[in-house]
PDB file of N, CA and C in Angstrom:
ATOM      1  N   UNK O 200     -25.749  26.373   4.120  1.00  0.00           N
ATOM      2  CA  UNK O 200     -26.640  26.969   5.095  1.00  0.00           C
ATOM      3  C   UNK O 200     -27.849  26.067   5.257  1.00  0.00           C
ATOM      4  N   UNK O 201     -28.310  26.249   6.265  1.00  0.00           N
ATOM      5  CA  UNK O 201     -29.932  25.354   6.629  1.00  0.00           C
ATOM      6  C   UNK O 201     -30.736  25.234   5.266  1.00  0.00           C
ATOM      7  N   UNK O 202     -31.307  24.569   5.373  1.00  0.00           N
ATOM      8  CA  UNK O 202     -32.111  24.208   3.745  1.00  0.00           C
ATOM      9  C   UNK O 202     -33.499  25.325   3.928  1.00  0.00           C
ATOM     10  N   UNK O 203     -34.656  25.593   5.044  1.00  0.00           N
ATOM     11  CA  UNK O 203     -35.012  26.710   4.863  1.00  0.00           C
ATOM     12  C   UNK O 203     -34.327  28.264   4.487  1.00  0.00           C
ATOM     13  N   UNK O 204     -33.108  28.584   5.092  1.00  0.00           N
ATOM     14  CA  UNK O 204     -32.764  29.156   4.110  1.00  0.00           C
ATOM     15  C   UNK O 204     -31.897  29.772   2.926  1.00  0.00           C
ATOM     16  N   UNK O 205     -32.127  28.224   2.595  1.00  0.00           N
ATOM     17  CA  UNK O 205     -31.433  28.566   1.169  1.00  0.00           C
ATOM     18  C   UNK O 205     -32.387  28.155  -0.322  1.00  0.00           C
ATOM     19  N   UNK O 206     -33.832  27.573   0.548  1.00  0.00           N
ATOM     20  CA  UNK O 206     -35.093  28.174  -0.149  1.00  0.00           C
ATOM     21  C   UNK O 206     -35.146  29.294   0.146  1.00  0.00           C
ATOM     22  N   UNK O 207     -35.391  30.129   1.029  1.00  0.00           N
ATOM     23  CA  UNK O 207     -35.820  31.603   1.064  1.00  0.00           C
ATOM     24  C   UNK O 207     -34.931  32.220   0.221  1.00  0.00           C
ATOM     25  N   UNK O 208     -33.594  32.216  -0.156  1.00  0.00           N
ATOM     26  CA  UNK O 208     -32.817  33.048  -0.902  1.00  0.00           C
ATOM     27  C   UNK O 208     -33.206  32.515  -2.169  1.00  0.00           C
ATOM     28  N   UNK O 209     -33.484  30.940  -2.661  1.00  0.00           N
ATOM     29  CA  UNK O 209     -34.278  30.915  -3.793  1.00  0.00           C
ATOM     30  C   UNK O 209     -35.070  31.511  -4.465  1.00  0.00           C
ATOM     31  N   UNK O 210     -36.046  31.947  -3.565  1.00  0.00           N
ATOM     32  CA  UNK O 210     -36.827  32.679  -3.540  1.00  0.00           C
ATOM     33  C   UNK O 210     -36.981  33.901  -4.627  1.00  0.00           C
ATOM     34  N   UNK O 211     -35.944  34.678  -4.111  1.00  0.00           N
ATOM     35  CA  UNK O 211     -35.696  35.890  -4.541  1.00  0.00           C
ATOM     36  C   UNK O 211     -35.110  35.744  -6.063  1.00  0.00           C
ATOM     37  N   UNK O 212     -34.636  34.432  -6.236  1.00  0.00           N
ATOM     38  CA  UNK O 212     -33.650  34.561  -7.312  1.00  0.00           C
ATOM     39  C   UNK O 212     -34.603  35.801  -8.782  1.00  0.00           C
ATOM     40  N   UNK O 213     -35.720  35.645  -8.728  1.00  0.00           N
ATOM     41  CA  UNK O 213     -36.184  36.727  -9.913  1.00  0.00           C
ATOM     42  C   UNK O 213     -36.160  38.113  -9.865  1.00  0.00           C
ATOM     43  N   UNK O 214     -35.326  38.551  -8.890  1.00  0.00           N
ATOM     44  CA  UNK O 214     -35.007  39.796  -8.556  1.00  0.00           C
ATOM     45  C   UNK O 214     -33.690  39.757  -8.864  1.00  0.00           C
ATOM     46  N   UNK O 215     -32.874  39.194  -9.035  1.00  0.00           N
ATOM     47  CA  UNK O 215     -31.344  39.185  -9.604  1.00  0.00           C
ATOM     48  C   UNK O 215     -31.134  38.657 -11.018  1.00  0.00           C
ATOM     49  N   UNK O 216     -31.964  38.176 -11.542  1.00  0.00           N
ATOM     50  CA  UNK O 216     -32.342  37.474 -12.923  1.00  0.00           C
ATOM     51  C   UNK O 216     -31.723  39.155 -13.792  1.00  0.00           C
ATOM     52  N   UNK O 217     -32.635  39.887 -14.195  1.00  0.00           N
ATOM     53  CA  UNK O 217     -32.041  40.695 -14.548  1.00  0.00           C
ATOM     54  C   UNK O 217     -31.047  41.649 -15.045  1.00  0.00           C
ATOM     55  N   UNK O 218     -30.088  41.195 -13.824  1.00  0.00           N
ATOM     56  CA  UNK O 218     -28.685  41.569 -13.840  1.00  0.00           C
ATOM     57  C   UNK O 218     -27.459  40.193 -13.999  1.00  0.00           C
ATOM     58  N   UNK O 219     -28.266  39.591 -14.557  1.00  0.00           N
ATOM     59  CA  UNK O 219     -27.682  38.291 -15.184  1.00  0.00           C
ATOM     60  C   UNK O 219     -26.572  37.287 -13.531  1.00  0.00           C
ATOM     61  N   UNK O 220     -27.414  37.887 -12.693  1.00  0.00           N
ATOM     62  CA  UNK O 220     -27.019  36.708 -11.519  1.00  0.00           C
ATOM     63  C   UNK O 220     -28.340  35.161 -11.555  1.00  0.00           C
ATOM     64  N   UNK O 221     -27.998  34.446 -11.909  1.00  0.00           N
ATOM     65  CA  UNK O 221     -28.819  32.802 -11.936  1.00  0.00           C
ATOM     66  C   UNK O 221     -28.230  32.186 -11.184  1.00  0.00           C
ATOM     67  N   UNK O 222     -27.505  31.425 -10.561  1.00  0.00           N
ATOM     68  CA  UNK O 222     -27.078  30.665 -10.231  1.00  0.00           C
ATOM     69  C   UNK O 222     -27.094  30.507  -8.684  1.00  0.00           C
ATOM     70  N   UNK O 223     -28.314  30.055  -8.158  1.00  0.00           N
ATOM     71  CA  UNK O 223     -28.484  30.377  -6.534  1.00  0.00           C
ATOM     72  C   UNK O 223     -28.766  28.342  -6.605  1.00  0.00           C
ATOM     73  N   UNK O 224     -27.891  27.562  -6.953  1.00  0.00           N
ATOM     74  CA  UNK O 224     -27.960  26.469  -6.774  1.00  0.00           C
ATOM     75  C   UNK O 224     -26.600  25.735  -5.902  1.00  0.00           C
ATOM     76  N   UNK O 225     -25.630  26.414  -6.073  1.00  0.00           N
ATOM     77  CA  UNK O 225     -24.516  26.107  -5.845  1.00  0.00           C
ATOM     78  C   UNK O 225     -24.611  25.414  -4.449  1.00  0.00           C
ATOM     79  N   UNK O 226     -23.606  24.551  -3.910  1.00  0.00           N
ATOM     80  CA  UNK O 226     -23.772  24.435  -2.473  1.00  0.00           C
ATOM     81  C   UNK O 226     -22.318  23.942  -1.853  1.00  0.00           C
ATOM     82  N   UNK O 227     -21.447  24.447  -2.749  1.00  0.00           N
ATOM     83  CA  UNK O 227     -19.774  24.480  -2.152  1.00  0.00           C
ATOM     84  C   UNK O 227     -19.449  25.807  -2.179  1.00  0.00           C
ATOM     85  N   UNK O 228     -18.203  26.055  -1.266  1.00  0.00           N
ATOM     86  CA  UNK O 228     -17.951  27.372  -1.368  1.00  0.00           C
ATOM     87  C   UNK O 228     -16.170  27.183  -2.290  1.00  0.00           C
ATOM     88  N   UNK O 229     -16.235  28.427  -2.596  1.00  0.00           N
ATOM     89  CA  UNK O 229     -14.470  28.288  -3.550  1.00  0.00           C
ATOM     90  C   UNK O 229     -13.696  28.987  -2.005  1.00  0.00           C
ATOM     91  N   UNK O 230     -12.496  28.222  -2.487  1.00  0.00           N
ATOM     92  CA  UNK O 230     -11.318  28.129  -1.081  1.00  0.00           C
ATOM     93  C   UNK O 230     -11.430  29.406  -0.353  1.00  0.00           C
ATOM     94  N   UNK O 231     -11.512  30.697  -0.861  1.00  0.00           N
ATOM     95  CA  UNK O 231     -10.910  31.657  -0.528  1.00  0.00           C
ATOM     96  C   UNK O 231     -12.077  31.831   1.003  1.00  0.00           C
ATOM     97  N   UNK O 232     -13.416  31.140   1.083  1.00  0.00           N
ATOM     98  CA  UNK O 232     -14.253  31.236   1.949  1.00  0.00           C
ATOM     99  C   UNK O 232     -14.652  29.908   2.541  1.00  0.00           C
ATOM    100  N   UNK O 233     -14.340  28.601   1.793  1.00  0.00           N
ATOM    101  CA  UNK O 233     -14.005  27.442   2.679  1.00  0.00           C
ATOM    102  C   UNK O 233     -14.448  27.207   4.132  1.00  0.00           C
ATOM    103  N   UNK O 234     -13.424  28.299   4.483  1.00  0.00           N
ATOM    104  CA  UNK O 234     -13.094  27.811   5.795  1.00  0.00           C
ATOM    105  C   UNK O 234     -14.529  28.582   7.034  1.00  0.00           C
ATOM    106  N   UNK O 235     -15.048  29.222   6.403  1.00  0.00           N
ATOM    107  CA  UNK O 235     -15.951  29.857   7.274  1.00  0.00           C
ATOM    108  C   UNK O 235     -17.089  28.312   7.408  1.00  0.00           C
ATOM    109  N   UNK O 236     -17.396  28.321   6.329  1.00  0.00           N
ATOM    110  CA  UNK O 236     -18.237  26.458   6.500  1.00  0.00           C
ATOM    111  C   UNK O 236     -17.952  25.682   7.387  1.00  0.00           C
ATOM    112  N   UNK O 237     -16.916  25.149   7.876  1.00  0.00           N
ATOM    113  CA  UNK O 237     -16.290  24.092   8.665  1.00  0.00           C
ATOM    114  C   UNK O 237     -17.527  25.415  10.419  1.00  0.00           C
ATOM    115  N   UNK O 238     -17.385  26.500  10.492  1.00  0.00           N
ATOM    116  CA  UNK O 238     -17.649  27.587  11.488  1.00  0.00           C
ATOM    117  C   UNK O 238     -19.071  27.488  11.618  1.00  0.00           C
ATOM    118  N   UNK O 239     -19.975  26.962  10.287  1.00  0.00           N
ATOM    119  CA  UNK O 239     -21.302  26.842  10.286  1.00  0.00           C
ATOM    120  C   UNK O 239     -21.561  28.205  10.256  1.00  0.00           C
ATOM    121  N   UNK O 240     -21.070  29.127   9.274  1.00  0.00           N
ATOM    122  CA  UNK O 240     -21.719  30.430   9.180  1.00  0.00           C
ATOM    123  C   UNK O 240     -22.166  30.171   7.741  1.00  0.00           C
ATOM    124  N   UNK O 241     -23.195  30.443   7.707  1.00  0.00           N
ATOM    125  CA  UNK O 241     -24.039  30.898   6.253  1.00  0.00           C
ATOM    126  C   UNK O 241     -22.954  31.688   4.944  1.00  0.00           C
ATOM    127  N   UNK O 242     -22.938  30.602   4.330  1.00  0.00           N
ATOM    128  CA  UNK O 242     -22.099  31.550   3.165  1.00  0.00           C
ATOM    129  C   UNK O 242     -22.590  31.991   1.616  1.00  0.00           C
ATOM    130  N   UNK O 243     -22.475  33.279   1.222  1.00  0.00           N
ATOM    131  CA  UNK O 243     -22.940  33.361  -0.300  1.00  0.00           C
ATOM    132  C   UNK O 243     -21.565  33.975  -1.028  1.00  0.00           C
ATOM    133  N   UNK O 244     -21.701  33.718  -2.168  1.00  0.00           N
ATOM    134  CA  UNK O 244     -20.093  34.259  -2.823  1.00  0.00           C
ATOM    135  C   UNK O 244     -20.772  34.859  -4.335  1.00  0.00           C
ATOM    136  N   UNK O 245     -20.059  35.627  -4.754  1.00  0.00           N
ATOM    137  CA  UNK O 245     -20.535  36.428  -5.910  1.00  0.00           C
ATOM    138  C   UNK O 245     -19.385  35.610  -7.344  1.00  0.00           C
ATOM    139  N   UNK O 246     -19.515  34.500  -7.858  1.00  0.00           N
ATOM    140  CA  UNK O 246     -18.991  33.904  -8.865  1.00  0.00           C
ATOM    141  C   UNK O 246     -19.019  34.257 -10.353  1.00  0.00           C
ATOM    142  N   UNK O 247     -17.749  35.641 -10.717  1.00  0.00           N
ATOM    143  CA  UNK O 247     -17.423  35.964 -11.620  1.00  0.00           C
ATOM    144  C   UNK O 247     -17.122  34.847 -12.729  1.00  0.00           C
ATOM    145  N   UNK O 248     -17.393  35.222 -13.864  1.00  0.00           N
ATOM    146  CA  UNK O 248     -16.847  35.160 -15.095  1.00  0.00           C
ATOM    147  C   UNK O 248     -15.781  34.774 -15.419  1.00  0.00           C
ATOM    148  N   UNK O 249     -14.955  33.888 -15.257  1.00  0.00           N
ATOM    149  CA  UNK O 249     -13.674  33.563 -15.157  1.00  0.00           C
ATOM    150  C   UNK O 249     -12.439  33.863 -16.483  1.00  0.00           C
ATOM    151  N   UNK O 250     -13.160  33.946 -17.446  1.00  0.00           N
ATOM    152  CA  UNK O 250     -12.184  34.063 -18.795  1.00  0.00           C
ATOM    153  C   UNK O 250     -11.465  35.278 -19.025  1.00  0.00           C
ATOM    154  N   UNK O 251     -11.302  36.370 -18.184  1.00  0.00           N
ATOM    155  CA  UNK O 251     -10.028  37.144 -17.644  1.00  0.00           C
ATOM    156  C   UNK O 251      -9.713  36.820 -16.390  1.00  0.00           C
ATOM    157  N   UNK O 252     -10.646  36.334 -15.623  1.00  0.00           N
ATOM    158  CA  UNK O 252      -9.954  36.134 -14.027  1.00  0.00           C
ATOM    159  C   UNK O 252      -8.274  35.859 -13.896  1.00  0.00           C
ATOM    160  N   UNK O 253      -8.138  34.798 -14.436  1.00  0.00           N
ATOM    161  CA  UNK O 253      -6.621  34.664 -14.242  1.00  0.00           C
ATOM    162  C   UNK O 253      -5.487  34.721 -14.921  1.00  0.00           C
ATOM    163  N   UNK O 254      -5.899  36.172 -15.858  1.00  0.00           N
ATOM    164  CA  UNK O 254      -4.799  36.806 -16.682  1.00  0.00           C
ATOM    165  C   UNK O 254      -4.028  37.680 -15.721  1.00  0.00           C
ATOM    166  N   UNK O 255      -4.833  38.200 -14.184  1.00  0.00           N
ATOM    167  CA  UNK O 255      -3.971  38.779 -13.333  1.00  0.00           C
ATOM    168  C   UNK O 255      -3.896  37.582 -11.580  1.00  0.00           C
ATOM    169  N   UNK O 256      -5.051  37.449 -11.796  1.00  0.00           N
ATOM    170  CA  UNK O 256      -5.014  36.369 -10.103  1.00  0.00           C
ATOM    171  C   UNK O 256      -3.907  36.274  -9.836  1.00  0.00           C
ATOM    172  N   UNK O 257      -3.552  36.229  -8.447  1.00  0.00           N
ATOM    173  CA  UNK O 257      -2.160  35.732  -7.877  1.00  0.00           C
ATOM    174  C   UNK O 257      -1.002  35.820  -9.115  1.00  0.00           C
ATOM    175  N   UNK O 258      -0.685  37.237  -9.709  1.00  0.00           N
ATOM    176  CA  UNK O 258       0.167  37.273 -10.548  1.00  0.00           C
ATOM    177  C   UNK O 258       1.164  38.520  -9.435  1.00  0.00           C
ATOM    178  N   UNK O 259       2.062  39.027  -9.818  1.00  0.00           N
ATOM    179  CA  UNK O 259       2.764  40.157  -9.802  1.00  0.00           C
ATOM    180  C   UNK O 259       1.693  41.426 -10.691  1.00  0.00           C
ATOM    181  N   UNK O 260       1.350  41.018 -11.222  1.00  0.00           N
ATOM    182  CA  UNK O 260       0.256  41.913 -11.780  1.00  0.00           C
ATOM    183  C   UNK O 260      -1.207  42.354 -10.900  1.00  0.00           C
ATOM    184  N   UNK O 261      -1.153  41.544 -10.366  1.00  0.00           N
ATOM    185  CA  UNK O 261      -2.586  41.355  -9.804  1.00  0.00           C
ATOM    186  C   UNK O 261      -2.895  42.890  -8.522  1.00  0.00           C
ATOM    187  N   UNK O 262      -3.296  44.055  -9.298  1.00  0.00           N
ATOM    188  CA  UNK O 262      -2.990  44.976  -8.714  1.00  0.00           C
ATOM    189  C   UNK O 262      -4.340  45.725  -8.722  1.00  0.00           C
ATOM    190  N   UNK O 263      -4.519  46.552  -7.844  1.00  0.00           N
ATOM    191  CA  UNK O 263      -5.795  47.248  -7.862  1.00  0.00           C
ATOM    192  C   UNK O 263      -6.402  48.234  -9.462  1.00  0.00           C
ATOM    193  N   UNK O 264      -5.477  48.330  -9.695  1.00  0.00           N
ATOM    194  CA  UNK O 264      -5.983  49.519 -10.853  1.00  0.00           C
ATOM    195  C   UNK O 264      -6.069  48.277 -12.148  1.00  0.00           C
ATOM    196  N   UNK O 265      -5.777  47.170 -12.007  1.00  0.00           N
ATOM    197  CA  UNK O 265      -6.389  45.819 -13.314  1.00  0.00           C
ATOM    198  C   UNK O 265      -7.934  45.626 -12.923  1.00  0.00           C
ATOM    199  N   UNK O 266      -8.520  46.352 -11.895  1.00  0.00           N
ATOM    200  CA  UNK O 266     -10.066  46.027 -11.327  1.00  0.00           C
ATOM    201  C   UNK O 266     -10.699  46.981 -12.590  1.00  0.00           C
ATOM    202  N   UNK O 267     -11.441  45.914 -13.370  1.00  0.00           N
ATOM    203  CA  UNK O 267     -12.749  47.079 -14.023  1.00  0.00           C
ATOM    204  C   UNK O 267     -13.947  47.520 -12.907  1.00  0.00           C
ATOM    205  N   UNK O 268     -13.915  49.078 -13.188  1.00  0.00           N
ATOM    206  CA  UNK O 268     -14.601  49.675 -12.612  1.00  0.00           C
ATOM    207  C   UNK O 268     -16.143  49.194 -12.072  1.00  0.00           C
ATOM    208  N   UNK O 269     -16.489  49.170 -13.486  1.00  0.00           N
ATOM    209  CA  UNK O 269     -17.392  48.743 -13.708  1.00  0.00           C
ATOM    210  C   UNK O 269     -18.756  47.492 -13.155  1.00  0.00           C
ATOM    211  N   UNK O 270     -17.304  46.813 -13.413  1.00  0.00           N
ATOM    212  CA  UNK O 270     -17.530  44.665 -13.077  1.00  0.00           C
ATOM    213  C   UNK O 270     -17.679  45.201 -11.656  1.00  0.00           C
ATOM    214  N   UNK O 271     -16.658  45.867 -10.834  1.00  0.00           N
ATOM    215  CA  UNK O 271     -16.551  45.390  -8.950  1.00  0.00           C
ATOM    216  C   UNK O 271     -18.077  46.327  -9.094  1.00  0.00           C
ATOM    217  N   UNK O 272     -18.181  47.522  -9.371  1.00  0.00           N
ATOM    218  CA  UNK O 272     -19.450  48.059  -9.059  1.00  0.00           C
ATOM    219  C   UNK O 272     -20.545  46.761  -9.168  1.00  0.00           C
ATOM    220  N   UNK O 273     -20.694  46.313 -10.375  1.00  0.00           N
ATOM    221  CA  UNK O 273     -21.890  45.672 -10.006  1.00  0.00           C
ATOM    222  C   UNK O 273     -21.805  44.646  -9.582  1.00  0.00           C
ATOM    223  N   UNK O 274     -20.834  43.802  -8.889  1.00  0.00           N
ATOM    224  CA  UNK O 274     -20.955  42.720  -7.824  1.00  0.00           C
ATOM    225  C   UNK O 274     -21.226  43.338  -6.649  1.00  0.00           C
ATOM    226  N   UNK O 275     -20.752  44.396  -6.214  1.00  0.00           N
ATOM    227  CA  UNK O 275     -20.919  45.111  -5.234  1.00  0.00           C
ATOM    228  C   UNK O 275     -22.286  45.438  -5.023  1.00  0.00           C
ATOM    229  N   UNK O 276     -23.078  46.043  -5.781  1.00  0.00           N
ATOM    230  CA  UNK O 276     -24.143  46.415  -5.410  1.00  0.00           C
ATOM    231  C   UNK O 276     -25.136  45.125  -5.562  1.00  0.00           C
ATOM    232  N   UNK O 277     -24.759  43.838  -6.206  1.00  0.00           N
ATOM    233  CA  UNK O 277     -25.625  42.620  -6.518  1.00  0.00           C
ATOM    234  C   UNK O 277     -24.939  42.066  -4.855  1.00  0.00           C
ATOM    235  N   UNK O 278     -24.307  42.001  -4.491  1.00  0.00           N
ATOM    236  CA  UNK O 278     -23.599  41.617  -2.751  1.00  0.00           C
ATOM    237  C   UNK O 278     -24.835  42.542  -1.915  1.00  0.00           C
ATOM    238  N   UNK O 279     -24.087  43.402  -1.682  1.00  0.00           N
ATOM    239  CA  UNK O 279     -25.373  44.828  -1.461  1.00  0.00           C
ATOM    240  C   UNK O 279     -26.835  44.383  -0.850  1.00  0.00           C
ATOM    241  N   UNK O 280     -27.243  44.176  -2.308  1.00  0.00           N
ATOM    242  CA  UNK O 280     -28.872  43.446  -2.343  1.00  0.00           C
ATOM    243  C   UNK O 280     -29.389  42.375  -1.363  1.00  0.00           C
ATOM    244  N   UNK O 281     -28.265  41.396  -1.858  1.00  0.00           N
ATOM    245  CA  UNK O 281     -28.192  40.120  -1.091  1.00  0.00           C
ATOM    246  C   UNK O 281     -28.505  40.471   0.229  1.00  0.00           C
ATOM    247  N   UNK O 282     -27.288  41.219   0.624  1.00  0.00           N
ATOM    248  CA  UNK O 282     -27.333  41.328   2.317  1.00  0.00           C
ATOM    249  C   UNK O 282     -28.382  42.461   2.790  1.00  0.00           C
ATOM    250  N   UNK O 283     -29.195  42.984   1.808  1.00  0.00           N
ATOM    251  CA  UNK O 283     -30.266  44.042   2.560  1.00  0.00           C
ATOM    252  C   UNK O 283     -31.335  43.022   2.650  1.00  0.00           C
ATOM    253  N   UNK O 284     -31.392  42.343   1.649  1.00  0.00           N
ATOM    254  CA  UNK O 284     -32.495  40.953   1.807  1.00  0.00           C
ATOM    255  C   UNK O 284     -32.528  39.715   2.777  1.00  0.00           C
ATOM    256  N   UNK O 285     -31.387  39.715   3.205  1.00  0.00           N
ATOM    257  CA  UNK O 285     -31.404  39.308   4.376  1.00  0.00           C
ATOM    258  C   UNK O 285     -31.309  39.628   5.726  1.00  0.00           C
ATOM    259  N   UNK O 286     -31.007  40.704   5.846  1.00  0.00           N
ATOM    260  CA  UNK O 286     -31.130  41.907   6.902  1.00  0.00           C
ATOM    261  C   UNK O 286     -32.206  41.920   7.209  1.00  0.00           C
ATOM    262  N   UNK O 287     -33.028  42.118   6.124  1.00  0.00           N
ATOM    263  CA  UNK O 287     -34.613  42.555   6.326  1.00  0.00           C
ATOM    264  C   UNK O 287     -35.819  41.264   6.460  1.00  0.00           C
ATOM    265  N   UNK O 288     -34.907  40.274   5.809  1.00  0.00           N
ATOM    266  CA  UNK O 288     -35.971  39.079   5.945  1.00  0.00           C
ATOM    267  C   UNK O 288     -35.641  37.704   7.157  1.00  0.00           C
ATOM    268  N   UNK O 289     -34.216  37.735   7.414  1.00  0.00           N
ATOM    269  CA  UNK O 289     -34.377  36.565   8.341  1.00  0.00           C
ATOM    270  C   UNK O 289     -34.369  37.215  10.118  1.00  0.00           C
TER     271      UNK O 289
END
């Protein structure tokens, strides 16, 4: 995204500190959203924890009820945030 803002989402990063989101440095996207970049749309991605990720990923397993409750809740509501903060600020 434009470099103003992806300082402004810098910005905020001490409001997600908390909930153990850090990492507002990144500046590739992982495949599954790729392709929106090439479109020049602004992209943010919520980058789980990987050391169960792909005990189900793209398995025959890989089924809704292997989702901890828990984990999607709080990406969800850390996504959530993101996009009320930018709703409200750009």
């Amino acid at each position: 995204m434009p470099p103003q803002r992806r300082r402004q989402i810098f910005e905020w990063k001490n409001y997600f500190l908390p909930y153990g989101i850090y990492d507002f440095d990144q500046t590739y996207a992982i495949q599954d959203i790729a392709p929106l970049k090439k479109l020049d749309i602004p992209l943010a991605e919520l980058v789980v924890d990987t050391q169960r990720y792909f005990d189900y990923h793209h398995s025959v397993e890989d089924t809704f009820d292997k989702v901890n409750k828990r984990e999607l809740l709080l990406g969800a509501t850390a996504m959530t945030q993101l996009i009320f903060m930018i709703d409200k600020n750009w």
